PDB file of C-alpha atoms and ligand atoms in Angstrom:
ATOM      1  CA  MET A  56     -25.193   7.613 -10.294  1.00  0.00           C
ATOM      2  CA  ARG A  57     -22.584   6.271 -11.288  1.00  0.00           C
ATOM      3  CA  LEU A  58     -21.737   5.718 -15.428  1.00  0.00           C
ATOM      4  CA  ASP A  59     -20.245   2.398 -14.414  1.00  0.00           C
ATOM      5  CA  LEU A  60     -23.300   1.059 -12.930  1.00  0.00           C
ATOM      6  CA  ALA A  61     -25.852   2.588 -15.028  1.00  0.00           C
ATOM      7  CA  THR A  62     -27.345   0.827 -18.011  1.00  0.00           C
ATOM      8  CA  TRP A  63     -27.517   2.870 -21.738  1.00  0.00           C
ATOM      9  CA  PRO A  64     -31.311   3.148 -21.207  1.00  0.00           C
ATOM     10  CA  GLU A  65     -30.271   4.677 -17.953  1.00  0.00           C
ATOM     11  CA  VAL A  66     -27.918   7.423 -19.725  1.00  0.00           C
ATOM     12  CA  GLU A  67     -30.181   8.334 -21.984  1.00  0.00           C
ATOM     13  CA  ALA A  68     -33.338   9.133 -20.111  1.00  0.00           C
ATOM     14  CA  TYR A  69     -30.395  11.308 -17.582  1.00  0.00           C
ATOM     15  CA  LEU A  70     -29.210  12.751 -21.191  1.00  0.00           C
ATOM     16  CA  GLY A  71     -32.480  13.821 -21.470  1.00  0.00           C
ATOM     17  CA  ARG A  72     -32.783  15.917 -18.444  1.00  0.00           C
ATOM     18  CA  SER A  73     -28.932  17.092 -17.793  1.00  0.00           C
ATOM     19  CA  GLY A  74     -25.985  17.379 -19.937  1.00  0.00           C
ATOM     20  CA  GLY A  75     -23.581  17.120 -16.931  1.00  0.00           C
ATOM     21  CA  ILE A  76     -21.237  14.981 -15.764  1.00  0.00           C
ATOM     22  CA  VAL A  77     -18.240  15.109 -12.826  1.00  0.00           C
ATOM     23  CA  VAL A  78     -15.261  13.531 -13.812  1.00  0.00           C
ATOM     24  CA  PRO A  79     -12.324  12.038 -10.870  1.00  0.00           C
ATOM     25  CA  ALA A  80      -8.800  12.390 -11.662  1.00  0.00           C
ATOM     26  CA  GLY A  81      -6.681  10.473  -8.676  1.00  0.00           C
ATOM     27  CA  SER A  82      -3.453   8.471  -8.972  1.00  0.00           C
ATOM     28  CA  THR A  83      -1.558   5.734  -8.628  1.00  0.00           C
ATOM     29  CA  GLU A  84       1.303   6.690  -6.815  1.00  0.00           C
ATOM     30  CA  GLN A  85       3.306   5.764  -2.933  1.00  0.00           C
ATOM     31  CA  HIS A  86       1.845   8.481  -0.203  1.00  0.00           C
ATOM     32  CA  GLY A  87       4.055   7.069   2.850  1.00  0.00           C
ATOM     33  CA  PRO A  88       4.390   4.156   4.936  1.00  0.00           C
ATOM     34  CA  MET A  89       0.722   4.159   6.204  1.00  0.00           C
ATOM     35  CA  GLY A  90      -0.653   6.313   3.057  1.00  0.00           C
ATOM     36  CA  LEU A  91      -2.399   3.595   0.129  1.00  0.00           C
ATOM     37  CA  ILE A  92      -0.952   3.806  -3.531  1.00  0.00           C
ATOM     38  CA  GLY A  93      -4.492   4.784  -4.381  1.00  0.00           C
ATOM     39  CA  THR A  94      -5.114   7.196  -1.652  1.00  0.00           C
ATOM     40  CA  ASP A  95      -5.721  10.102  -4.840  1.00  0.00           C
ATOM     41  CA  THR A  96      -8.113   7.901  -6.388  1.00  0.00           C
ATOM     42  CA  ILE A  97      -9.783   6.658  -3.680  1.00  0.00           C
ATOM     43  CA  CYS A  98     -10.210  10.370  -2.114  1.00  0.00           C
ATOM     44  CA  ALA A  99     -11.431  11.291  -6.485  1.00  0.00           C
ATOM     45  CA  GLU A 100     -13.905   9.052  -6.401  1.00  0.00           C
ATOM     46  CA  ARG A 101     -15.367   8.875  -2.672  1.00  0.00           C
ATOM     47  CA  VAL A 102     -15.929  12.539  -2.825  1.00  0.00           C
ATOM     48  CA  ALA A 103     -17.534  12.422  -6.451  1.00  0.00           C
ATOM     49  CA  THR A 104     -19.362   9.745  -5.612  1.00  0.00           C
ATOM     50  CA  ALA A 105     -21.185  11.331  -2.334  1.00  0.00           C
ATOM     51  CA  ALA A 106     -21.376  14.659  -4.532  1.00  0.00           C
ATOM     52  CA  ALA A 107     -23.085  13.064  -7.103  1.00  0.00           C
ATOM     53  CA  ASP A 108     -25.424  11.274  -5.279  1.00  0.00           C
ATOM     54  CA  LEU A 109     -26.507  14.507  -3.702  1.00  0.00           C
ATOM     55  CA  ALA A 110     -26.908  16.230  -6.691  1.00  0.00           C
ATOM     56  CA  GLY A 111     -28.182  14.025  -8.945  1.00  0.00           C
ATOM     57  CA  ALA A 112     -25.592  13.487 -11.377  1.00  0.00           C
ATOM     58  CA  MET A 113     -23.461  11.117 -12.911  1.00  0.00           C
ATOM     59  CA  VAL A 114     -20.122  10.237 -12.404  1.00  0.00           C
ATOM     60  CA  ALA A 115     -17.565   8.615 -14.584  1.00  0.00           C
ATOM     61  CA  PRO A 116     -15.359   5.983 -13.932  1.00  0.00           C
ATOM     62  CA  THR A 117     -12.069   7.518 -11.774  1.00  0.00           C
ATOM     63  CA  LEU A 118      -8.769   8.329 -14.176  1.00  0.00           C
ATOM     64  CA  ALA A 119      -6.931   6.698 -11.966  1.00  0.00           C
ATOM     65  CA  TYR A 120      -3.109   6.448 -14.064  1.00  0.00           C
ATOM     66  CA  THR A 121      -1.856   9.909 -14.318  1.00  0.00           C
ATOM     67  CA  PRO A 122       1.259  11.518 -14.275  1.00  0.00           C
ATOM     68  CA  ALA A 123       3.522  11.367 -11.360  1.00  0.00           C
ATOM     69  CA  PRO A 124       6.972  11.082 -12.363  1.00  0.00           C
ATOM     70  CA  PHE A 125       8.991  11.993  -9.094  1.00  0.00           C
ATOM     71  CA  ASN A 126       7.344   9.354  -6.938  1.00  0.00           C
ATOM     72  CA  MET A 127       8.513   6.705  -9.582  1.00  0.00           C
ATOM     73  CA  ALA A 128      11.577   5.827  -7.087  1.00  0.00           C
ATOM     74  CA  PHE A 129       9.446   4.497  -4.709  1.00  0.00           C
ATOM     75  CA  PRO A 130       7.778   0.586  -5.448  1.00  0.00           C
ATOM     76  CA  GLY A 131       3.999   1.127  -6.643  1.00  0.00           C
ATOM     77  CA  THR A 132       3.606   3.970  -8.509  1.00  0.00           C
ATOM     78  CA  ILE A 133       2.342   3.878 -11.690  1.00  0.00           C
ATOM     79  CA  SER A 134       3.441   7.120 -13.619  1.00  0.00           C
ATOM     80  CA  VAL A 135       1.768   7.750 -17.002  1.00  0.00           C
ATOM     81  CA  SER A 136       3.207  10.880 -19.495  1.00  0.00           C
ATOM     82  CA  GLU A 137       1.340  14.263 -19.960  1.00  0.00           C
ATOM     83  CA  SER A 138       0.848  14.072 -23.091  1.00  0.00           C
ATOM     84  CA  LEU A 139      -0.562  10.457 -23.024  1.00  0.00           C
ATOM     85  CA  PHE A 140      -2.764  11.418 -19.952  1.00  0.00           C
ATOM     86  CA  GLU A 141      -3.706  14.672 -22.186  1.00  0.00           C
ATOM     87  CA  LYS A 142      -4.681  12.472 -25.113  1.00  0.00           C
ATOM     88  CA  LEU A 143      -6.563  10.483 -23.010  1.00  0.00           C
ATOM     89  CA  VAL A 144      -8.816  12.873 -21.186  1.00  0.00           C
ATOM     90  CA  THR A 145      -9.501  14.830 -24.645  1.00  0.00           C
ATOM     91  CA  GLU A 146     -11.204  11.283 -26.079  1.00  0.00           C
ATOM     92  CA  ILE A 147     -12.836  10.424 -23.178  1.00  0.00           C
ATOM     93  CA  LEU A 148     -14.352  13.755 -23.182  1.00  0.00           C
ATOM     94  CA  GLY A 149     -14.712  14.200 -26.977  1.00  0.00           C
ATOM     95  CA  GLY A 150     -16.446  10.384 -26.245  1.00  0.00           C
ATOM     96  CA  LEU A 151     -18.938  11.887 -23.806  1.00  0.00           C
ATOM     97  CA  ALA A 152     -19.380  15.083 -25.659  1.00  0.00           C
ATOM     98  CA  SER A 153     -20.798  12.455 -28.873  1.00  0.00           C
ATOM     99  CA  HIS A 154     -23.791  11.721 -26.771  1.00  0.00           C
ATOM    100  CA  GLY A 155     -24.776  14.705 -25.341  1.00  0.00           C
ATOM    101  CA  PHE A 156     -22.755  15.018 -22.332  1.00  0.00           C
ATOM    102  CA  ASP A 157     -21.945  19.395 -22.406  1.00  0.00           C
ATOM    103  CA  ARG A 158     -20.987  20.540 -18.647  1.00  0.00           C
ATOM    104  CA  PHE A 159     -17.876  18.417 -17.060  1.00  0.00           C
ATOM    105  CA  TYR A 160     -16.588  18.929 -13.404  1.00  0.00           C
ATOM    106  CA  PHE A 161     -12.886  17.533 -12.772  1.00  0.00           C
ATOM    107  CA  LEU A 162     -13.012  16.493  -9.285  1.00  0.00           C
ATOM    108  CA  ASN A 163      -9.095  16.506  -8.315  1.00  0.00           C
ATOM    109  CA  GLY A 164      -7.145  14.292  -6.263  1.00  0.00           C
ATOM    110  CA  HIS A 165      -3.943  14.961  -7.360  1.00  0.00           C
ATOM    111  CA  GLY A 166      -1.674  18.023  -7.946  1.00  0.00           C
ATOM    112  CA  ALA A 167       0.491  17.021 -10.915  1.00  0.00           C
ATOM    113  CA  ASN A 168      -3.163  16.301 -12.769  1.00  0.00           C
ATOM    114  CA  LEU A 169      -3.790  20.176 -12.563  1.00  0.00           C
ATOM    115  CA  ALA A 170      -2.166  21.395 -15.811  1.00  0.00           C
ATOM    116  CA  PRO A 171      -2.868  18.650 -18.258  1.00  0.00           C
ATOM    117  CA  LEU A 172      -6.409  18.938 -17.848  1.00  0.00           C
ATOM    118  CA  ALA A 173      -6.623  22.782 -17.664  1.00  0.00           C
ATOM    119  CA  ARG A 174      -4.358  22.707 -21.020  1.00  0.00           C
ATOM    120  CA  VAL A 175      -7.101  19.516 -22.467  1.00  0.00           C
ATOM    121  CA  SER A 176      -9.863  21.814 -20.927  1.00  0.00           C
ATOM    122  CA  ALA A 177      -8.840  24.813 -22.713  1.00  0.00           C
ATOM    123  CA  GLU A 178      -8.547  23.272 -25.941  1.00  0.00           C
ATOM    124  CA  PHE A 179     -11.571  20.949 -25.610  1.00  0.00           C
ATOM    125  CA  ARG A 180     -13.991  24.414 -24.981  1.00  0.00           C
ATOM    126  CA  GLU A 181     -12.434  26.011 -27.663  1.00  0.00           C
ATOM    127  CA  GLU A 182     -13.320  23.524 -30.338  1.00  0.00           C
ATOM    128  CA  ARG A 183     -16.883  22.476 -29.015  1.00  0.00           C
ATOM    129  CA  GLY A 184     -18.124  25.148 -26.775  1.00  0.00           C
ATOM    130  CA  THR A 185     -18.853  23.129 -23.613  1.00  0.00           C
ATOM    131  CA  ARG A 186     -18.839  24.270 -19.848  1.00  0.00           C
ATOM    132  CA  ILE A 187     -15.474  22.614 -18.122  1.00  0.00           C
ATOM    133  CA  ARG A 188     -14.910  22.778 -14.242  1.00  0.00           C
ATOM    134  CA  ILE A 189     -11.990  22.207 -12.338  1.00  0.00           C
ATOM    135  CA  ARG A 190     -11.370  21.389  -8.338  1.00  0.00           C
ATOM    136  CA  SER A 191      -9.762  19.659  -6.272  1.00  0.00           C
ATOM    137  CA  TRP A 192     -11.516  18.163  -3.423  1.00  0.00           C
ATOM    138  CA  TRP A 193      -9.147  20.627  -0.640  1.00  0.00           C
ATOM    139  CA  ASP A 194     -10.263  23.789  -2.204  1.00  0.00           C
ATOM    140  CA  PHE A 195     -13.233  24.858  -0.511  1.00  0.00           C
ATOM    141  CA  GLU A 196     -13.368  26.484   2.647  1.00  0.00           C
ATOM    142  CA  THR A 197     -15.297  24.182   5.004  1.00  0.00           C
ATOM    143  CA  VAL A 198     -12.669  21.294   3.563  1.00  0.00           C
ATOM    144  CA  ASN A 199      -9.994  23.510   4.983  1.00  0.00           C
ATOM    145  CA  ALA A 200     -11.125  25.105   8.341  1.00  0.00           C
ATOM    146  CA  LEU A 201     -11.583  21.196   9.048  1.00  0.00           C
ATOM    147  CA  ARG A 202      -7.593  20.476   7.582  1.00  0.00           C
ATOM    148  CA  ARG A 203      -6.739  23.396   9.345  1.00  0.00           C
ATOM    149  CA  GLU A 204      -8.793  22.441  13.097  1.00  0.00           C
ATOM    150  CA  TYR A 205      -7.420  18.604  12.955  1.00  0.00           C
ATOM    151  CA  TYR A 206      -3.865  19.179  11.624  1.00  0.00           C
ATOM    152  CA  GLY A 207      -2.713  22.475  11.147  1.00  0.00           C
ATOM    153  CA  GLU A 208       0.769  23.259   9.796  1.00  0.00           C
ATOM    154  CA  TRP A 209       1.365  19.235  10.134  1.00  0.00           C
ATOM    155  CA  GLU A 210      -1.261  19.009   7.220  1.00  0.00           C
ATOM    156  CA  GLY A 211       2.241  19.592   4.743  1.00  0.00           C
ATOM    157  CA  MET A 212       1.931  18.100   1.383  1.00  0.00           C
ATOM    158  CA  HIS A 213       1.606  15.051   0.574  1.00  0.00           C
ATOM    159  CA  ALA A 214       0.783  11.569   2.251  1.00  0.00           C
ATOM    160  CA  THR A 215      -1.667  14.158   4.260  1.00  0.00           C
ATOM    161  CA  PRO A 216      -3.339  13.577   7.081  1.00  0.00           C
ATOM    162  CA  SER A 217      -6.453  14.298   5.318  1.00  0.00           C
ATOM    163  CA  GLU A 218      -6.291  11.976   2.414  1.00  0.00           C
ATOM    164  CA  VAL A 219      -5.102   9.354   4.616  1.00  0.00           C
ATOM    165  CA  ALA A 220      -8.384  10.019   6.858  1.00  0.00           C
ATOM    166  CA  ILE A 221     -10.838   9.670   3.757  1.00  0.00           C
ATOM    167  CA  THR A 222      -8.944   6.442   2.684  1.00  0.00           C
ATOM    168  CA  GLN A 223      -8.892   5.054   6.281  1.00  0.00           C
ATOM    169  CA  ALA A 224     -13.240   5.887   6.370  1.00  0.00           C
ATOM    170  CA  THR A 225     -13.597   3.526   3.415  1.00  0.00           C
ATOM    171  CA  GLY A 226     -11.957   0.668   6.111  1.00  0.00           C
ATOM    172  CA  ARG A 227      -8.427  -0.078   5.449  1.00  0.00           C
ATOM    173  CA  ILE A 228      -6.697   1.832   8.412  1.00  0.00           C
ATOM    174  CA  VAL A 229      -3.133   1.211   8.223  1.00  0.00           C
ATOM    175  CA  PRO A 230      -0.591   1.345  11.610  1.00  0.00           C
ATOM    176  CA  PRO A 231       1.516   4.548  11.156  1.00  0.00           C
ATOM    177  CA  GLY A 232       4.861   2.071  11.664  1.00  0.00           C
ATOM    178  CA  ASP A 233       7.940   4.387  10.405  1.00  0.00           C
ATOM    179  CA  ALA A 234       5.181   7.253  10.214  1.00  0.00           C
ATOM    180  CA  ALA A 235       4.523   7.681  14.099  1.00  0.00           C
ATOM    181  CA  SER A 236       6.537  10.416  14.708  1.00  0.00           C
ATOM    182  CA  PRO A 237       6.628  13.534  12.649  1.00  0.00           C
ATOM    183  CA  PRO A 238       8.456  13.820   8.913  1.00  0.00           C
ATOM    184  CA  GLU A 239      10.699  16.678   8.203  1.00  0.00           C
ATOM    185  CA  ARG A 240       9.111  19.838   8.726  1.00  0.00           C
ATOM    186  CA  LEU A 241       8.574  21.842   5.172  1.00  0.00           C
ATOM    187  CA  PRO A 242      10.634  24.655   4.828  1.00  0.00           C
ATOM    188  CA  PRO A 243       8.940  28.506   4.775  1.00  0.00           C
ATOM    189  CA  GLY A 244       6.647  28.729   1.270  1.00  0.00           C
ATOM    190  CA  TYR A 245       7.245  24.934  -0.195  1.00  0.00           C
ATOM    191  CA  VAL A 246       4.260  23.961  -0.492  1.00  0.00           C
ATOM    192  CA  GLU A 247       3.466  26.846  -2.418  1.00  0.00           C
ATOM    193  CA  ARG A 248       6.842  27.316  -3.981  1.00  0.00           C
ATOM    194  CA  HIS A 249       6.004  23.102  -5.145  1.00  0.00           C
ATOM    195  CA  ALA A 250       2.045  23.370  -6.071  1.00  0.00           C
ATOM    196  CA  GLY A 251       1.068  21.294  -8.885  1.00  0.00           C
ATOM    197  CA  ASP A 252       3.693  19.016  -7.870  1.00  0.00           C
ATOM    198  CA  ARG A 253       6.616  20.294  -9.019  1.00  0.00           C
ATOM    199  CA  HIS A 254       9.665  18.164  -7.836  1.00  0.00           C
ATOM    200  CA  GLY A 255      12.107  16.983  -8.421  1.00  0.00           C
ATOM    201  CA  PRO A 256      13.405  13.735 -10.636  1.00  0.00           C
ATOM    202  CA  PRO A 257      12.163  10.829  -9.126  1.00  0.00           C
ATOM    203  CA  ALA A 258      15.775   9.803  -7.250  1.00  0.00           C
ATOM    204  CA  GLU A 259      16.441  13.162  -5.691  1.00  0.00           C
ATOM    205  CA  HIS A 260      12.567  12.904  -4.444  1.00  0.00           C
ATOM    206  CA  ARG A 261      13.116   9.827  -2.862  1.00  0.00           C
ATOM    207  CA  ARG A 262      16.282  11.079  -1.538  1.00  0.00           C
ATOM    208  CA  ARG A 263      14.877  14.348  -0.171  1.00  0.00           C
ATOM    209  CA  PHE A 264      11.725  12.427   1.311  1.00  0.00           C
ATOM    210  CA  PRO A 265      13.181   9.086   2.582  1.00  0.00           C
ATOM    211  CA  ASP A 266       9.537   7.404   3.544  1.00  0.00           C
ATOM    212  CA  GLY A 267       7.663   9.607   0.884  1.00  0.00           C
ATOM    213  CA  ARG A 268       6.407  11.777   3.322  1.00  0.00           C
ATOM    214  CA  VAL A 269       5.982  15.588   1.890  1.00  0.00           C
ATOM    215  CA  GLY A 270       5.597  17.665   5.283  1.00  0.00           C
ATOM    216  CA  SER A 271       2.901  16.312   6.247  1.00  0.00           C
ATOM    217  CA  HIS A 272       2.196  13.937   9.827  1.00  0.00           C
ATOM    218  CA  SER A 273       0.028  11.283   8.652  1.00  0.00           C
ATOM    219  CA  ALA A 274      -0.344   9.772  11.529  1.00  0.00           C
ATOM    220  CA  LEU A 275      -2.737  12.297  12.657  1.00  0.00           C
ATOM    221  CA  ALA A 276      -5.421  10.771  10.773  1.00  0.00           C
ATOM    222  CA  ALA A 277      -8.278   9.531  12.011  1.00  0.00           C
ATOM    223  CA  PRO A 278     -11.680   7.667  10.457  1.00  0.00           C
ATOM    224  CA  GLU A 279     -14.206  10.037  11.544  1.00  0.00           C
ATOM    225  CA  HIS A 280     -11.880  12.563  10.709  1.00  0.00           C
ATOM    226  CA  GLY A 281     -11.566  11.519   7.024  1.00  0.00           C
ATOM    227  CA  THR A 282     -16.048  11.087   7.327  1.00  0.00           C
ATOM    228  CA  SER A 283     -15.929  14.650   8.137  1.00  0.00           C
ATOM    229  CA  LEU A 284     -14.203  15.662   5.578  1.00  0.00           C
ATOM    230  CA  LEU A 285     -15.468  13.152   2.865  1.00  0.00           C
ATOM    231  CA  ARG A 286     -19.307  14.994   4.421  1.00  0.00           C
ATOM    232  CA  ALA A 287     -17.901  18.143   3.782  1.00  0.00           C
ATOM    233  CA  ALA A 288     -16.058  18.041   0.198  1.00  0.00           C
ATOM    234  CA  ALA A 289     -19.294  16.247  -1.261  1.00  0.00           C
ATOM    235  CA  ALA A 290     -21.421  18.854  -0.081  1.00  0.00           C
ATOM    236  CA  ALA A 291     -19.167  21.535  -1.258  1.00  0.00           C
ATOM    237  CA  VAL A 292     -18.739  20.031  -4.538  1.00  0.00           C
ATOM    238  CA  ALA A 293     -22.236  19.586  -4.849  1.00  0.00           C
ATOM    239  CA  GLU A 294     -23.410  23.076  -4.782  1.00  0.00           C
ATOM    240  CA  ASP A 295     -20.390  24.130  -6.511  1.00  0.00           C
ATOM    241  CA  TYR A 296     -21.516  21.795  -9.645  1.00  0.00           C
ATOM    242  CA  ALA A 297     -25.035  23.070  -9.200  1.00  0.00           C
ATOM    243  CA  ARG A 298     -24.141  26.437  -9.895  1.00  0.00           C
ATOM    244  CA  LEU A 299     -22.090  25.044 -12.827  1.00  0.00           C
ATOM    245  CA  MET A 300     -25.691  24.038 -14.883  1.00  0.00           C
ATOM    246  CA  ALA A 301     -27.006  26.775 -13.482  1.00  0.00           C
ATOM    247  CA  GLU A 302     -24.481  28.928 -15.824  1.00  0.00           C
ATOM    248  CA  GLN A 303     -25.182  29.796 -19.410  1.00  0.00           C
ATOM    249  CA  GLY A 304     -22.850  29.213 -22.253  1.00  0.00           C
ATOM    250  CA  ALA A 305     -19.370  27.967 -22.459  1.00  0.00           C
ATOM    251  CA  ALA A 306     -16.759  28.641 -20.279  1.00  0.00           C
ATOM    252  CA  LEU A 307     -13.533  27.148 -18.357  1.00  0.00           C
ATOM    253  CA  ASP A 308     -12.340  27.710 -14.455  1.00  0.00           C
TER     254      ASP A 308
HETATM  255 NI1   NI B  30      -2.229  12.340  -2.204  1.00  0.00          NI
END
C-alpha cells in the first residue's frame, strides 16, 4: 500500500497491525545519453512498491532529491547537500515514528545515498530504539545473477544497462543514439574504489566520463530484462522485509 494513495483511517488501521514501512531513495541526476534523469528514483520506487505489495507493507513517497554533486556538470541533475538530505531524512523518520512506525526499510537506488542514510539511521536507532535496514536493489544474489548473465562486465557503474532496463520496463525507451557504442572500459578495481559514488568534482567528472556513462554499456538494456530484474529484486526485498519484521529489538544493518 502506498502511503500517498492511502487515507489516514487506512494508515491508522495499518498501524494497528504493523509498524513497518519501506522508504525508497533515488536521485535526480544524469544517466548517460539514453538513461532518464529519474532512473534511480524510478528503480527504487518500482522495486519498493512491488516488494511492498508482496509483503503487505506500506511504502512511503520516494526520496528523489538527494546528493549527486559529481553530476552537476550535466544538465538536469539536481543535487542537495548531504547535510540537508540527512536533516530531511531525520525529520521524515521522526514524523513516521510519531505516528507509530518503528521499523524502517530503506530501499536504495543511488550509491551516494548510502553513507548519509547510514549516519542518520545510526543516530535515530540510538535515540529511538528502532530497527532500520538499508539495502540497495542490486544487493541481492538473485538480482546479481541476472545482471551478470545479461551484461557481464558491461554492467559497469553508472547508467548501468540493468537500471536503464528497469526504467524501460515502465514504458519509456530512449533510442541509444551516441550510446550505441560501448563506453571506455573501467580500469580494474575502479568500481570498488569508487563505491558509494566517491567521484571527483563536477567538471573533472564530466571530462573523465564525457557522455555520463561510467563503464556501463546502457544500450544492452532491454525492457524484458527490466521486468525480470524488477521481479527478482521485489521478491528478494519482500523476503528481507519479512525477516526485518520478525526480528526483535533495536538494530541497524
Ligand atoms: Ni543510477
